[in-house]
CSV table of C-alpha atoms and ligand atoms in Angstrom, one decimal:
chain,number,residue,atom,x,y,z
A,1,ALA,CA,-4.6,-13.1,44.8
A,2,LYS,CA,-5.5,-10.3,42.4
A,3,GLN,CA,-1.8,-9.3,42.1
A,4,GLN,CA,-1.0,-12.9,41.5
A,5,GLY,CA,-3.7,-13.2,38.8
A,6,ARG,CA,-2.3,-10.3,37.0
A,7,ASN,CA,1.1,-11.7,37.0
A,8,ASN,CA,-0.2,-15.0,35.7
A,9,PHE,CA,-1.9,-13.1,32.9
A,10,GLN,CA,1.3,-11.4,31.9
A,11,TYR,CA,3.1,-14.8,32.2
A,12,TYR,CA,0.7,-16.4,29.8
A,13,MET,CA,0.9,-13.4,27.4
A,14,ALA,CA,4.6,-13.7,26.8
A,15,PRO,CA,4.7,-17.1,25.1
A,16,GLU,CA,2.1,-15.9,22.5
A,17,LYS,CA,4.4,-13.1,21.5
A,18,THR,CA,7.2,-15.5,21.2
A,19,GLU,CA,5.1,-17.7,19.0
A,20,ALA,CA,4.4,-14.8,16.7
A,21,GLN,CA,8.1,-14.1,16.6
A,22,ILE,CA,8.9,-17.7,15.7
A,23,GLU,CA,6.3,-17.6,12.9
A,24,ARG,CA,7.8,-14.4,11.7
A,25,PHE,CA,11.3,-15.9,11.7
A,26,ALA,CA,10.0,-19.0,9.9
A,27,MET,CA,8.3,-16.7,7.3
A,28,GLU,CA,11.5,-14.7,6.8
A,29,ALA,CA,13.5,-17.9,6.4
A,30,MET,CA,10.9,-19.2,3.8
A,31,LEU,CA,11.1,-15.9,1.9
A,32,ARG,CA,14.8,-15.9,1.9
A,33,LYS,CA,14.7,-19.4,0.4
A,34,ALA,CA,12.1,-18.3,-2.1
A,35,LEU,CA,14.5,-15.7,-3.3
A,36,GLU,CA,17.3,-18.2,-3.6
A,37,ARG,CA,15.1,-20.9,-5.2
A,38,ASP,CA,13.7,-18.4,-7.7
A,39,GLU,CA,10.1,-19.0,-6.5
A,40,LEU,CA,8.9,-15.5,-7.4
A,41,LEU,CA,6.6,-15.0,-10.3
A,42,VAL,CA,5.7,-11.8,-12.1
A,43,TYR,CA,2.2,-11.4,-13.3
A,44,TYR,CA,1.2,-8.7,-15.8
A,45,GLN,CA,-1.9,-6.6,-15.9
A,46,PRO,CA,-2.8,-4.6,-19.0
A,47,ARG,CA,-3.1,-0.8,-19.1
A,48,ILE,CA,-5.3,0.5,-21.8
A,49,HIS,CA,-4.9,3.8,-23.6
A,50,THR,CA,-8.5,5.1,-23.4
A,51,LYS,CA,-8.4,6.9,-26.8
A,52,SER,CA,-7.0,4.2,-29.0
A,53,GLU,CA,-8.1,1.3,-26.7
A,54,LYS,CA,-4.8,-0.3,-27.2
A,55,VAL,CA,-2.6,-1.9,-24.5
A,56,VAL,CA,0.3,0.5,-24.0
A,57,CYS,CA,1.7,-0.8,-20.8
A,58,VAL,CA,1.5,-3.7,-18.4
A,59,GLU,CA,2.1,-3.5,-14.7
A,60,ALA,CA,4.4,-6.0,-13.2
A,61,LEU,CA,2.9,-7.6,-10.0
A,62,VAL,CA,4.8,-10.1,-7.9
A,63,ARG,CA,3.4,-13.5,-6.8
A,64,TRP,CA,5.1,-16.1,-4.7
A,65,GLN,CA,4.8,-19.6,-6.0
A,66,HIS,CA,5.1,-21.5,-2.8
A,67,PRO,CA,5.8,-25.3,-3.2
A,68,THR,CA,2.9,-26.2,-0.8
A,69,LEU,CA,0.9,-23.0,-0.2
A,70,GLY,CA,0.4,-22.3,-3.9
A,71,VAL,CA,0.3,-18.8,-5.3
A,72,VAL,CA,0.8,-16.3,-2.4
A,73,PRO,CA,-0.4,-12.7,-3.0
A,74,PRO,CA,1.8,-9.7,-2.3
A,75,LYS,CA,-0.1,-8.5,0.7
A,76,ASP,CA,1.0,-11.7,2.5
A,77,PHE,CA,4.7,-11.2,2.1
A,78,ILE,CA,5.5,-7.6,0.9
A,79,PRO,CA,5.1,-6.1,4.4
A,80,LEU,CA,7.5,-8.7,5.9
A,81,ALA,CA,9.9,-8.3,3.0
A,82,GLU,CA,9.8,-4.5,3.7
A,83,GLU,CA,10.5,-5.0,7.5
A,84,THR,CA,13.4,-7.4,6.9
A,85,GLY,CA,15.0,-5.6,4.1
A,86,LEU,CA,14.5,-8.6,1.7
A,87,ILE,CA,12.4,-6.3,-0.4
A,88,VAL,CA,15.6,-4.8,-2.0
A,89,GLN,CA,16.6,-8.2,-3.4
A,90,LEU,CA,13.0,-9.1,-4.2
A,91,GLY,CA,12.5,-5.9,-6.0
A,92,GLU,CA,15.6,-6.4,-8.1
A,93,GLN,CA,14.4,-9.9,-9.1
A,94,VAL,CA,11.0,-8.4,-10.2
A,95,LEU,CA,12.8,-5.6,-12.2
A,96,ARG,CA,15.1,-8.1,-13.9
A,97,LYS,CA,12.2,-10.5,-14.8
A,98,ALA,CA,9.9,-7.7,-16.0
A,99,CYS,CA,12.5,-6.0,-18.2
A,100,ALA,CA,13.5,-9.3,-19.7
A,101,GLN,CA,9.9,-10.3,-20.4
A,102,ILE,CA,9.0,-6.9,-22.0
A,103,LYS,CA,12.1,-7.1,-24.2
A,104,LYS,CA,11.1,-10.6,-25.2
A,105,TRP,CA,7.6,-9.4,-26.1
A,106,GLN,CA,9.0,-6.5,-28.1
A,107,ASP,CA,11.3,-8.9,-30.0
A,108,ASP,CA,8.6,-11.5,-30.6
A,109,ASP,CA,6.4,-8.9,-32.1
A,110,ILE,CA,3.2,-9.9,-30.3
A,111,GLY,CA,1.3,-7.1,-31.9
A,112,LEU,CA,2.1,-4.2,-29.6
A,113,ASP,CA,4.5,-1.7,-31.0
A,114,GLU,CA,5.3,0.4,-28.0
A,115,LEU,CA,4.8,-1.9,-25.1
A,116,SER,CA,6.1,-0.5,-21.8
A,117,VAL,CA,6.2,-2.1,-18.3
A,118,SER,CA,5.6,-0.4,-14.9
A,119,VAL,CA,7.3,-1.9,-11.9
A,120,ASN,CA,6.4,-1.0,-8.2
A,121,LEU,CA,9.3,0.3,-6.2
A,122,SER,CA,9.2,-0.1,-2.4
A,123,PRO,CA,10.1,2.9,-0.2
A,124,LEU,CA,13.2,1.0,0.9
A,125,GLN,CA,14.4,0.5,-2.6
A,126,PHE,CA,13.7,4.1,-3.4
A,127,ARG,CA,15.9,5.0,-0.5
A,128,GLN,CA,18.9,3.1,-1.8
A,129,GLN,CA,21.5,5.6,-3.0
A,130,HIS,CA,22.8,3.4,-5.8
A,131,LEU,CA,19.2,2.6,-7.2
A,132,PRO,CA,19.9,4.4,-10.5
A,133,ALA,CA,23.1,2.3,-11.0
A,134,VAL,CA,21.1,-0.9,-10.3
A,135,ILE,CA,18.4,0.0,-12.7
A,136,ALA,CA,20.9,1.0,-15.4
A,137,ARG,CA,22.5,-2.4,-15.1
A,138,ILE,CA,19.3,-4.3,-15.2
A,139,LEU,CA,18.2,-2.4,-18.3
A,140,ARG,CA,21.5,-3.0,-20.0
A,141,GLN,CA,21.5,-6.7,-19.2
A,142,ALA,CA,17.9,-7.1,-20.5
A,143,GLY,CA,18.7,-5.0,-23.6
A,144,LEU,CA,15.6,-2.9,-22.8
A,145,LYS,CA,15.5,0.8,-23.7
A,146,PRO,CA,14.9,2.9,-20.5
A,147,GLN,CA,11.9,4.7,-22.0
A,148,TYR,CA,10.0,1.4,-21.8
A,149,LEU,CA,10.4,1.2,-18.0
A,150,GLU,CA,8.1,3.1,-15.7
A,151,LEU,CA,8.8,3.0,-12.0
A,152,GLU,CA,5.8,3.3,-9.6
A,153,ILE,CA,6.5,5.0,-6.3
A,154,THR,CA,3.9,5.6,-3.6
A,155,GLU,CA,2.8,9.0,-2.6
A,156,SER,CA,4.1,8.6,0.9
A,157,ALA,CA,7.5,7.4,-0.2
A,158,ALA,CA,7.8,10.4,-2.5
A,159,MET,CA,6.8,12.9,0.2
A,160,GLN,CA,9.4,11.8,2.7
A,161,ASN,CA,12.7,13.5,2.4
A,162,VAL,CA,11.5,15.6,-0.5
A,163,ASN,CA,14.8,17.3,-1.4
A,164,ARG,CA,16.7,14.1,-1.6
A,165,ASN,CA,13.9,12.5,-3.6
A,166,ILE,CA,14.0,15.3,-6.2
A,167,LEU,CA,17.6,14.6,-6.8
A,168,MET,CA,17.0,10.8,-7.0
A,169,LEU,CA,14.1,11.3,-9.4
A,170,ARG,CA,16.1,13.7,-11.5
A,171,GLU,CA,18.9,11.1,-11.8
A,172,LEU,CA,16.4,8.4,-12.8
A,173,LYS,CA,14.7,10.7,-15.2
A,174,GLU,CA,18.0,11.6,-16.9
A,175,MET,CA,18.5,7.9,-17.5
A,176,GLY,CA,15.3,8.0,-19.5
A,177,VAL,CA,13.0,5.9,-17.3
A,178,LYS,CA,9.5,7.1,-16.5
A,179,ILE,CA,8.2,7.7,-13.0
A,180,SER,CA,4.6,7.6,-11.7
A,181,ILE,CA,3.0,8.2,-8.4
A,182,ASP,CA,1.0,5.1,-7.4
A,183,ASP,CA,-2.3,5.1,-5.3
A,184,PHE,CA,-2.5,8.8,-5.8
A,185,GLY,CA,-5.0,10.5,-3.5
A,186,THR,CA,-4.6,8.2,-0.5
A,187,GLY,CA,-1.3,9.8,0.9
A,188,TYR,CA,-0.6,13.4,1.8
A,189,SER,CA,0.8,15.1,-1.3
A,190,SER,CA,1.9,18.5,-1.1
A,191,LEU,CA,1.0,20.2,-4.3
A,192,SER,CA,4.0,22.5,-4.3
A,193,TYR,CA,6.3,19.4,-4.1
A,194,LEU,CA,4.3,17.6,-6.7
A,195,LYS,CA,5.0,20.5,-9.0
A,196,LYS,CA,8.8,20.2,-8.4
A,197,PHE,CA,8.9,16.5,-8.8
A,198,PRO,CA,10.3,15.4,-12.2
A,199,ILE,CA,7.6,12.7,-12.7
A,200,ASP,CA,5.6,11.6,-15.6
A,201,ALA,CA,2.3,10.3,-14.4
A,202,LEU,CA,-0.2,9.9,-11.6
A,203,LYS,CA,-2.2,6.7,-10.9
A,204,VAL,CA,-5.5,7.5,-9.4
A,205,ASP,CA,-6.2,5.0,-6.5
A,206,ARG,CA,-8.7,2.3,-7.0
A,207,SER,CA,-10.8,3.5,-3.9
A,208,PHE,CA,-11.9,6.6,-5.8
A,209,ILE,CA,-12.7,4.8,-9.1
A,210,SER,CA,-15.0,2.3,-7.3
A,211,GLY,CA,-17.2,5.1,-6.1
A,212,ILE,CA,-17.5,7.0,-9.4
A,213,HIS,CA,-21.2,6.1,-9.8
A,214,GLU,CA,-22.2,5.7,-6.1
A,215,ASP,CA,-20.5,8.7,-4.5
A,216,PRO,CA,-20.5,12.1,-6.2
A,217,ASP,CA,-17.5,13.1,-4.0
A,218,ASP,CA,-15.5,10.2,-5.6
A,219,ALA,CA,-16.4,11.4,-9.1
A,220,ALA,CA,-15.4,14.9,-8.1
A,221,ILE,CA,-12.1,13.7,-6.8
A,222,VAL,CA,-11.3,11.6,-9.8
A,223,ASN,CA,-12.2,14.5,-12.1
A,224,ALA,CA,-10.0,16.9,-10.0
A,225,ILE,CA,-7.1,14.6,-10.2
A,226,ILE,CA,-7.4,14.3,-13.9
A,227,VAL,CA,-7.6,18.1,-14.3
A,228,LEU,CA,-4.6,18.4,-11.9
A,229,ALA,CA,-2.5,16.0,-13.9
A,230,LYS,CA,-3.3,17.8,-17.2
A,231,THR,CA,-2.4,21.1,-15.6
A,232,LEU,CA,0.9,19.7,-14.4
A,233,LYS,CA,1.4,18.0,-17.9
A,234,LEU,CA,1.3,14.5,-16.3
A,235,LYS,CA,-0.2,11.4,-17.7
A,236,VAL,CA,-3.1,10.0,-15.7
A,237,THR,CA,-4.0,6.4,-15.2
A,238,ALA,CA,-7.1,5.1,-13.4
A,239,GLU,CA,-6.5,1.9,-11.3
A,240,GLY,CA,-9.2,-0.7,-10.4
A,241,VAL,CA,-11.6,-0.1,-13.3
A,242,GLU,CA,-14.2,-2.8,-12.9
A,243,THR,CA,-17.3,-1.6,-14.8
A,244,GLU,CA,-18.1,-0.4,-18.3
A,245,GLU,CA,-19.7,2.8,-16.7
A,246,GLN,CA,-16.5,3.6,-14.9
A,247,TYR,CA,-14.6,3.2,-18.1
A,248,LEU,CA,-16.9,5.4,-20.0
A,249,TYR,CA,-16.7,8.1,-17.4
A,250,LEU,CA,-13.0,8.0,-17.5
A,251,GLN,CA,-13.0,8.2,-21.4
A,252,GLN,CA,-15.3,11.1,-21.3
A,253,HIS,CA,-13.2,12.9,-18.7
A,254,HIS,CA,-10.1,12.3,-20.7
A,255,CYS,CA,-8.3,10.0,-18.3
A,256,ASP,CA,-5.3,8.8,-20.5
A,257,GLU,CA,-5.1,5.2,-19.3
A,258,ALA,CA,-7.2,2.7,-17.5
A,259,GLN,CA,-6.4,-0.5,-15.7
A,260,GLY,CA,-8.6,-3.0,-13.9
A,261,TYR,CA,-10.5,-6.3,-13.9
A,262,LEU,CA,-12.8,-4.9,-16.6
A,263,PHE,CA,-10.0,-5.5,-19.1
A,264,GLY,CA,-8.0,-8.2,-17.3
A,265,LYS,CA,-6.6,-9.3,-14.0
A,266,PRO,CA,-2.8,-9.7,-13.4
A,267,MET,CA,-1.8,-12.8,-15.5
A,268,PRO,CA,1.2,-15.0,-15.9
A,269,PRO,CA,3.1,-14.2,-19.2
A,270,GLU,CA,1.5,-17.1,-21.2
A,271,THR,CA,-2.0,-16.2,-20.1
A,272,PHE,CA,-1.3,-12.6,-21.1
A,273,GLU,CA,-0.3,-13.7,-24.5
A,274,GLU,CA,-3.5,-15.6,-24.9
A,275,TRP,CA,-5.5,-12.7,-23.6
A,276,LEU,CA,-3.8,-10.4,-26.1
A,277,LYS,CA,-4.6,-12.8,-29.0
A,278,LEU,CA,-8.3,-12.9,-28.0
A,279,ASN,CA,-8.6,-9.2,-27.6
A,280,MET,CA,-6.9,-8.4,-30.8
A,281,THR,CA,-9.4,-10.5,-32.8
A,282,GLU,CA,-12.4,-9.6,-30.7
A,283,PRO,CA,-13.1,-5.8,-30.7
A,284,ASP,CA,-14.6,-5.8,-27.2
A,285,LEU,CA,-12.2,-6.0,-24.3
A,286,ILE,CA,-13.2,-8.9,-22.1
A,287,LEU,CA,-12.8,-10.1,-18.5
A,288,SER,CA,-10.2,-12.8,-17.9
A,289,PRO,CA,-9.8,-15.1,-14.9
A,290,GLU,CA,-6.7,-14.8,-12.8
A,291,ASN,CA,-4.7,-18.0,-12.5
B,1,C2E,P1,-0.7,-1.6,-6.7
B,1,C2E,O1,0.7,-1.3,-7.2
B,1,C2E,O2,-1.5,-0.5,-6.4
B,1,C2E,O3,-1.2,-2.6,-7.7
B,1,C2E,C1,-2.6,-2.7,-8.1
B,1,C2E,C2,-3.3,-3.8,-7.3
B,1,C2E,O4,-4.7,-3.7,-7.5
B,1,C2E,C3,-2.9,-5.2,-7.7
B,1,C2E,O5,-3.0,-6.1,-6.5
B,1,C2E,C4,-4.0,-5.6,-8.7
B,1,C2E,O6,-4.2,-7.0,-8.8
B,1,C2E,C5,-5.2,-4.9,-8.0
B,1,C2E,N1,-6.2,-4.6,-9.0
B,1,C2E,C6,-6.0,-4.2,-10.3
B,1,C2E,N2,-7.2,-4.0,-10.9
B,1,C2E,C7,-8.2,-4.3,-10.0
B,1,C2E,C8,-9.6,-4.2,-10.0
B,1,C2E,O7,-10.2,-3.8,-11.0
B,1,C2E,N3,-10.3,-4.5,-8.8
B,1,C2E,C9,-9.6,-4.8,-7.7
B,1,C2E,N4,-10.3,-5.1,-6.7
B,1,C2E,N5,-8.2,-4.9,-7.7
B,1,C2E,C10,-7.5,-4.6,-8.8
B,1,C2E,P2,-1.8,-7.1,-6.1
B,1,C2E,O8,-1.3,-7.7,-7.4
B,1,C2E,O9,-2.4,-8.0,-5.1
B,1,C2E,O10,-0.8,-6.1,-5.5
B,1,C2E,C11,-1.0,-5.4,-4.3
B,1,C2E,C12,0.1,-4.4,-4.0
B,1,C2E,O11,1.2,-5.1,-3.7
B,1,C2E,C13,0.4,-3.5,-5.2
B,1,C2E,O12,-0.6,-2.5,-5.3
B,1,C2E,C14,1.7,-3.0,-4.7
B,1,C2E,O13,1.7,-2.0,-3.8
B,1,C2E,C15,2.3,-4.3,-4.0
B,1,C2E,N6,3.2,-5.0,-5.0
B,1,C2E,C16,2.9,-5.9,-5.9
B,1,C2E,N7,4.0,-6.3,-6.6
B,1,C2E,C17,5.0,-5.6,-6.1
B,1,C2E,C18,6.5,-5.6,-6.3
B,1,C2E,O14,7.0,-6.2,-7.2
B,1,C2E,N8,7.2,-4.7,-5.5
B,1,C2E,C19,6.7,-4.0,-4.5
B,1,C2E,N9,7.4,-3.2,-3.8
B,1,C2E,N10,5.3,-4.0,-4.3
B,1,C2E,C20,4.5,-4.8,-5.1
B,2,MG,MG1,1.3,-0.2,-8.7
B,3,MG,MG1,-1.7,1.3,-7.2
B,4,MG,MG1,-3.4,0.3,-5.0
């Protein structure tokens, strides 16, 4: 009977797995349709130069405008897009939209002279041999100069297959685009490789910023990363700045740029334009709702 029970147990486990698979297939099909129907939106979050307090860059962050589900955040579809390879097409759409938007803002003269955009690259995109050609084509079609595009790659993607990555990064760099390491401090960076990488900037992960005033270790880590960046002649940006105290700390410790809810959440283009108008007349940077 015990044996039987066990078998029954296994028997009833199987359909659940299938259900999950069906759901996954359905999601994949929906995502594929979303790409065809152009349901992806790009939101923009300001990055503030801590010395001048000006917006120097915006990070492009994808959203999925689903017809019935509403606005879906990246954590709910990026992993699936990665697994299925759809991320390559998705990433190209984001790049295309972001480059066109920045070019438009530059042409419309919205009050920012040297506005750049940073775009997240998935590890799979980064492994595409023809990535530099794809990016060159997108920049050409958008009419955007390469120096206004920054590509964010994660530490773990950068540290895999290092020798090949150095060649890839060099090729991108020769085109004139900028490269930053995202979520820095959460992966396993080898400092000797970091030194060899032709990169421009480090983005300190949000998890360290949030602890600046609660955990002395976090403050020490943030400071160490800033000093490391300076030593390697890299620009350093803090992610996830939510409080005035955190921002002050970063300013005092010469962190070049800050990004976070304190200044603004990721916003659709029209909302960003409104945010910018408000913040250019009001001296104090304010919080804005995400919509
Ligand atoms: P990320 O590149 O590290 O982006 C920063 C994330 O932190 C964004 O989440 C942003 O909304 C959030 N954030 C910014 N400031 C604050 C803050 O002050 N407090 C808090 N709690 N959060 C803050 P989002 O937009 O949900 O994106 C999550 C991740 O999804 C991104 O992390 C990135 O890894 C990925 N992602 C987003 N868009 C793309 C894309 O176009 N391509 C790829 N490959 N990945 C993307
Ligand atoms: Mg990023
Ligand atoms: Mg990040
Ligand atoms: Mg992050």
